Amino acid sequence: HRIHDAAASVSGVAYVGQDLDAAQLGGNITWTPPLDMTRVLAYDVYLASSSLGLQRSQIGGDVPAGANLLALPPETPAEGHSHFVVYTKSSLVEQTTPVGLRFSDEIAQASGVGLVDEDLDGGELGGEVRWLPPADDSE
């Protein structure tokens, strides 16, 4: 009898964060599929504390093969995680060693918020609200 040990890992894991709140994530996680997709049925994507998948927490359910994107819902708590890890999954088992990406949690906050109240009625506000935009608003 012959035993064939197939290996199939994703590559090029990327994340474009759209949630600008501190300690919250949201946006698209993408990856390049393995060259040999013969036995790959799905992908499992997790938040983890390392690129090895330690202290992992699955994001959603299985992502079917052919769909190389997971939309991470806005306001997903980072909860101390620092990586996204992607595993391939066959009909037998999930891959042992994932491919990981360390993410950075981008935040953007306005500062110097102020209002000069020009409304003379009690309990009512009126006037121009002013603020300073975030230092980096490129996201």
PDB file of C-alpha atoms in Angstrom:
ATOM      1  CA  HIS A   1       0.000   0.000   0.000  1.00  0.00           C
ATOM      2  CA  ARG A   2       1.079   3.560  -0.707  1.00  0.00           C
ATOM      3  CA  ILE A   3       0.417   6.447   1.609  1.00  0.00           C
ATOM      4  CA  HIS A   4       0.393   9.916   0.126  1.00  0.00           C
ATOM      5  CA  ASP A   5       0.951  12.768   2.575  1.00  0.00           C
ATOM      6  CA  ALA A   6      -0.431  15.857   0.870  1.00  0.00           C
ATOM      7  CA  ALA A   7       0.428  19.372   1.989  1.00  0.00           C
ATOM      8  CA  ALA A   8      -1.721  22.355   1.102  1.00  0.00           C
ATOM      9  CA  SER A   9      -1.217  25.738   2.753  1.00  0.00           C
ATOM     10  CA  VAL A  10      -2.532  29.152   1.847  1.00  0.00           C
ATOM     11  CA  SER A  11      -0.141  32.058   1.302  1.00  0.00           C
ATOM     12  CA  GLY A  12      -0.323  35.831   1.139  1.00  0.00           C
ATOM     13  CA  VAL A  13      -2.693  36.323   4.078  1.00  0.00           C
ATOM     14  CA  ALA A  14      -3.729  40.006   4.169  1.00  0.00           C
ATOM     15  CA  TYR A  15      -6.044  42.176   6.255  1.00  0.00           C
ATOM     16  CA  VAL A  16      -7.477  45.593   5.500  1.00  0.00           C
ATOM     17  CA  GLY A  17      -8.895  46.956   8.739  1.00  0.00           C
ATOM     18  CA  GLN A  18     -11.911  49.253   8.534  1.00  0.00           C
ATOM     19  CA  ASP A  19     -12.880  49.502  12.226  1.00  0.00           C
ATOM     20  CA  LEU A  20     -11.021  52.461  13.715  1.00  0.00           C
ATOM     21  CA  ASP A  21     -12.040  51.890  17.355  1.00  0.00           C
ATOM     22  CA  ALA A  22      -9.385  50.821  19.873  1.00  0.00           C
ATOM     23  CA  ALA A  23      -9.313  47.057  20.609  1.00  0.00           C
ATOM     24  CA  GLN A  24     -11.886  46.361  17.870  1.00  0.00           C
ATOM     25  CA  LEU A  25     -11.375  44.835  14.441  1.00  0.00           C
ATOM     26  CA  GLY A  26     -13.414  44.725  11.248  1.00  0.00           C
ATOM     27  CA  GLY A  27     -12.613  44.363   7.562  1.00  0.00           C
ATOM     28  CA  ASN A  28     -11.609  41.772   4.989  1.00  0.00           C
ATOM     29  CA  ILE A  29      -9.145  38.934   5.577  1.00  0.00           C
ATOM     30  CA  THR A  30      -7.920  37.491   2.265  1.00  0.00           C
ATOM     31  CA  TRP A  31      -5.435  34.818   1.190  1.00  0.00           C
ATOM     32  CA  THR A  32      -4.045  33.073  -1.870  1.00  0.00           C
ATOM     33  CA  PRO A  33      -5.243  29.460  -2.154  1.00  0.00           C
ATOM     34  CA  PRO A  34      -2.802  26.527  -2.251  1.00  0.00           C
ATOM     35  CA  LEU A  35      -1.492  25.512  -5.663  1.00  0.00           C
ATOM     36  CA  ASP A  36      -2.935  22.016  -5.209  1.00  0.00           C
ATOM     37  CA  MET A  37      -6.586  22.281  -4.179  1.00  0.00           C
ATOM     38  CA  THR A  38      -7.315  18.575  -4.763  1.00  0.00           C
ATOM     39  CA  ARG A  39      -8.170  17.771  -1.136  1.00  0.00           C
ATOM     40  CA  VAL A  40      -9.055  21.234   0.172  1.00  0.00           C
ATOM     41  CA  LEU A  41     -12.764  21.539   0.974  1.00  0.00           C
ATOM     42  CA  ALA A  42     -12.732  24.626   3.187  1.00  0.00           C
ATOM     43  CA  TYR A  43     -10.706  27.064   5.256  1.00  0.00           C
ATOM     44  CA  ASP A  44     -10.929  27.840   8.961  1.00  0.00           C
ATOM     45  CA  VAL A  45      -9.921  31.345  10.067  1.00  0.00           C
ATOM     46  CA  TYR A  46      -9.109  32.244  13.663  1.00  0.00           C
ATOM     47  CA  LEU A  47      -7.945  35.083  15.857  1.00  0.00           C
ATOM     48  CA  ALA A  48      -4.882  33.830  17.752  1.00  0.00           C
ATOM     49  CA  SER A  49      -2.129  34.972  20.086  1.00  0.00           C
ATOM     50  CA  SER A  50       0.641  33.753  17.744  1.00  0.00           C
ATOM     51  CA  SER A  51       1.280  32.685  14.152  1.00  0.00           C
ATOM     52  CA  LEU A  52       1.137  29.074  15.390  1.00  0.00           C
ATOM     53  CA  GLY A  53      -2.523  29.441  16.331  1.00  0.00           C
ATOM     54  CA  LEU A  54      -2.130  29.520  20.118  1.00  0.00           C
ATOM     55  CA  GLN A  55      -5.194  30.570  22.137  1.00  0.00           C
ATOM     56  CA  ARG A  56      -7.245  30.645  18.980  1.00  0.00           C
ATOM     57  CA  SER A  57     -10.862  31.668  18.556  1.00  0.00           C
ATOM     58  CA  GLN A  58     -12.658  30.819  15.299  1.00  0.00           C
ATOM     59  CA  ILE A  59     -14.136  33.650  13.270  1.00  0.00           C
ATOM     60  CA  GLY A  60     -17.432  32.452  11.825  1.00  0.00           C
ATOM     61  CA  GLY A  61     -17.692  28.979  10.350  1.00  0.00           C
ATOM     62  CA  ASP A  62     -15.971  27.158   7.507  1.00  0.00           C
ATOM     63  CA  VAL A  63     -15.129  29.263   4.458  1.00  0.00           C
ATOM     64  CA  PRO A  64     -15.767  27.081   1.380  1.00  0.00           C
ATOM     65  CA  ALA A  65     -12.884  26.398  -0.997  1.00  0.00           C
ATOM     66  CA  GLY A  66     -12.954  28.928  -3.820  1.00  0.00           C
ATOM     67  CA  ALA A  67     -13.944  31.776  -1.501  1.00  0.00           C
ATOM     68  CA  ASN A  68     -10.622  33.271  -0.445  1.00  0.00           C
ATOM     69  CA  LEU A  69     -12.060  36.037   1.719  1.00  0.00           C
ATOM     70  CA  LEU A  70     -13.594  36.306   5.159  1.00  0.00           C
ATOM     71  CA  ALA A  71     -15.480  39.474   6.072  1.00  0.00           C
ATOM     72  CA  LEU A  72     -14.678  40.163   9.717  1.00  0.00           C
ATOM     73  CA  PRO A  73     -17.702  41.970  11.205  1.00  0.00           C
ATOM     74  CA  PRO A  74     -17.123  45.514  12.505  1.00  0.00           C
ATOM     75  CA  GLU A  75     -16.563  45.883  16.242  1.00  0.00           C
ATOM     76  CA  THR A  76     -15.117  42.364  16.601  1.00  0.00           C
ATOM     77  CA  PRO A  77     -13.196  42.454  19.913  1.00  0.00           C
ATOM     78  CA  ALA A  78      -9.448  41.847  19.528  1.00  0.00           C
ATOM     79  CA  GLU A  79      -9.449  40.329  23.062  1.00  0.00           C
ATOM     80  CA  GLY A  80      -5.658  40.237  23.338  1.00  0.00           C
ATOM     81  CA  HIS A  81      -5.161  38.430  20.029  1.00  0.00           C
ATOM     82  CA  SER A  82      -2.398  39.599  17.702  1.00  0.00           C
ATOM     83  CA  HIS A  83      -2.698  37.316  14.661  1.00  0.00           C
ATOM     84  CA  PHE A  84      -5.104  35.944  12.109  1.00  0.00           C
ATOM     85  CA  VAL A  85      -4.375  32.314  11.212  1.00  0.00           C
ATOM     86  CA  VAL A  86      -5.791  30.404   8.247  1.00  0.00           C
ATOM     87  CA  TYR A  87      -5.979  26.610   8.107  1.00  0.00           C
ATOM     88  CA  THR A  88      -6.915  24.474   5.117  1.00  0.00           C
ATOM     89  CA  LYS A  89      -9.433  21.727   5.800  1.00  0.00           C
ATOM     90  CA  SER A  90      -9.917  18.394   4.031  1.00  0.00           C
ATOM     91  CA  SER A  91     -12.688  15.835   4.443  1.00  0.00           C
ATOM     92  CA  LEU A  92     -10.619  14.231   7.211  1.00  0.00           C
ATOM     93  CA  VAL A  93      -9.106  16.994   9.286  1.00  0.00           C
ATOM     94  CA  GLU A  94      -7.987  20.585   9.657  1.00  0.00           C
ATOM     95  CA  GLN A  95      -4.363  21.332   8.748  1.00  0.00           C
ATOM     96  CA  THR A  96      -1.942  21.071  11.708  1.00  0.00           C
ATOM     97  CA  THR A  97       0.141  24.191  11.062  1.00  0.00           C
ATOM     98  CA  PRO A  98      -1.639  27.367   9.945  1.00  0.00           C
ATOM     99  CA  VAL A  99      -0.398  30.354   7.986  1.00  0.00           C
ATOM    100  CA  GLY A 100      -0.536  33.467  10.141  1.00  0.00           C
ATOM    101  CA  LEU A 101      -0.548  37.228   9.824  1.00  0.00           C
ATOM    102  CA  ARG A 102       0.238  39.641  12.648  1.00  0.00           C
ATOM    103  CA  PHE A 103      -2.256  42.503  12.487  1.00  0.00           C
ATOM    104  CA  SER A 104      -2.129  45.982  13.919  1.00  0.00           C
ATOM    105  CA  ASP A 105      -5.223  47.557  15.426  1.00  0.00           C
ATOM    106  CA  GLU A 106      -5.509  50.953  13.763  1.00  0.00           C
ATOM    107  CA  ILE A 107      -7.411  53.626  15.648  1.00  0.00           C
ATOM    108  CA  ALA A 108      -8.548  57.095  14.661  1.00  0.00           C
ATOM    109  CA  GLN A 109     -10.006  59.670  17.024  1.00  0.00           C
ATOM    110  CA  ALA A 110     -10.974  63.265  16.583  1.00  0.00           C
ATOM    111  CA  SER A 111      -9.624  65.639  19.224  1.00  0.00           C
ATOM    112  CA  GLY A 112     -10.260  69.163  20.397  1.00  0.00           C
ATOM    113  CA  VAL A 113     -14.028  68.765  20.083  1.00  0.00           C
ATOM    114  CA  GLY A 114     -15.804  71.964  20.999  1.00  0.00           C
ATOM    115  CA  LEU A 115     -19.045  73.911  20.639  1.00  0.00           C
ATOM    116  CA  VAL A 116     -19.744  77.558  21.284  1.00  0.00           C
ATOM    117  CA  ASP A 117     -23.436  77.547  22.203  1.00  0.00           C
ATOM    118  CA  GLU A 118     -25.147  80.370  20.337  1.00  0.00           C
ATOM    119  CA  ASP A 119     -28.686  79.313  21.254  1.00  0.00           C
ATOM    120  CA  LEU A 120     -30.070  81.510  24.025  1.00  0.00           C
ATOM    121  CA  ASP A 121     -32.893  79.133  24.999  1.00  0.00           C
ATOM    122  CA  GLY A 122     -32.407  76.963  28.085  1.00  0.00           C
ATOM    123  CA  GLY A 123     -31.972  73.246  27.405  1.00  0.00           C
ATOM    124  CA  GLU A 124     -31.207  73.801  23.716  1.00  0.00           C
ATOM    125  CA  LEU A 125     -27.936  73.921  21.823  1.00  0.00           C
ATOM    126  CA  GLY A 126     -27.095  75.714  18.634  1.00  0.00           C
ATOM    127  CA  GLY A 127     -23.862  76.627  16.965  1.00  0.00           C
ATOM    128  CA  GLU A 128     -20.941  75.174  15.095  1.00  0.00           C
ATOM    129  CA  VAL A 129     -19.245  72.009  16.332  1.00  0.00           C
ATOM    130  CA  ARG A 130     -15.501  72.002  15.656  1.00  0.00           C
ATOM    131  CA  TRP A 131     -12.867  69.315  15.979  1.00  0.00           C
ATOM    132  CA  LEU A 132      -9.389  68.352  14.865  1.00  0.00           C
ATOM    133  CA  PRO A 133      -9.252  65.340  12.544  1.00  0.00           C
ATOM    134  CA  PRO A 134      -7.144  62.280  13.421  1.00  0.00           C
ATOM    135  CA  ALA A 135      -3.434  62.633  12.747  1.00  0.00           C
ATOM    136  CA  ASP A 136      -3.611  59.844  10.133  1.00  0.00           C
ATOM    137  CA  ASP A 137      -6.914  59.572   8.270  1.00  0.00           C
ATOM    138  CA  SER A 138      -5.608  57.428   5.395  1.00  0.00           C
ATOM    139  CA  GLU A 139      -7.723  54.358   6.309  1.00  0.00           C
TER     140      GLU A 139
END
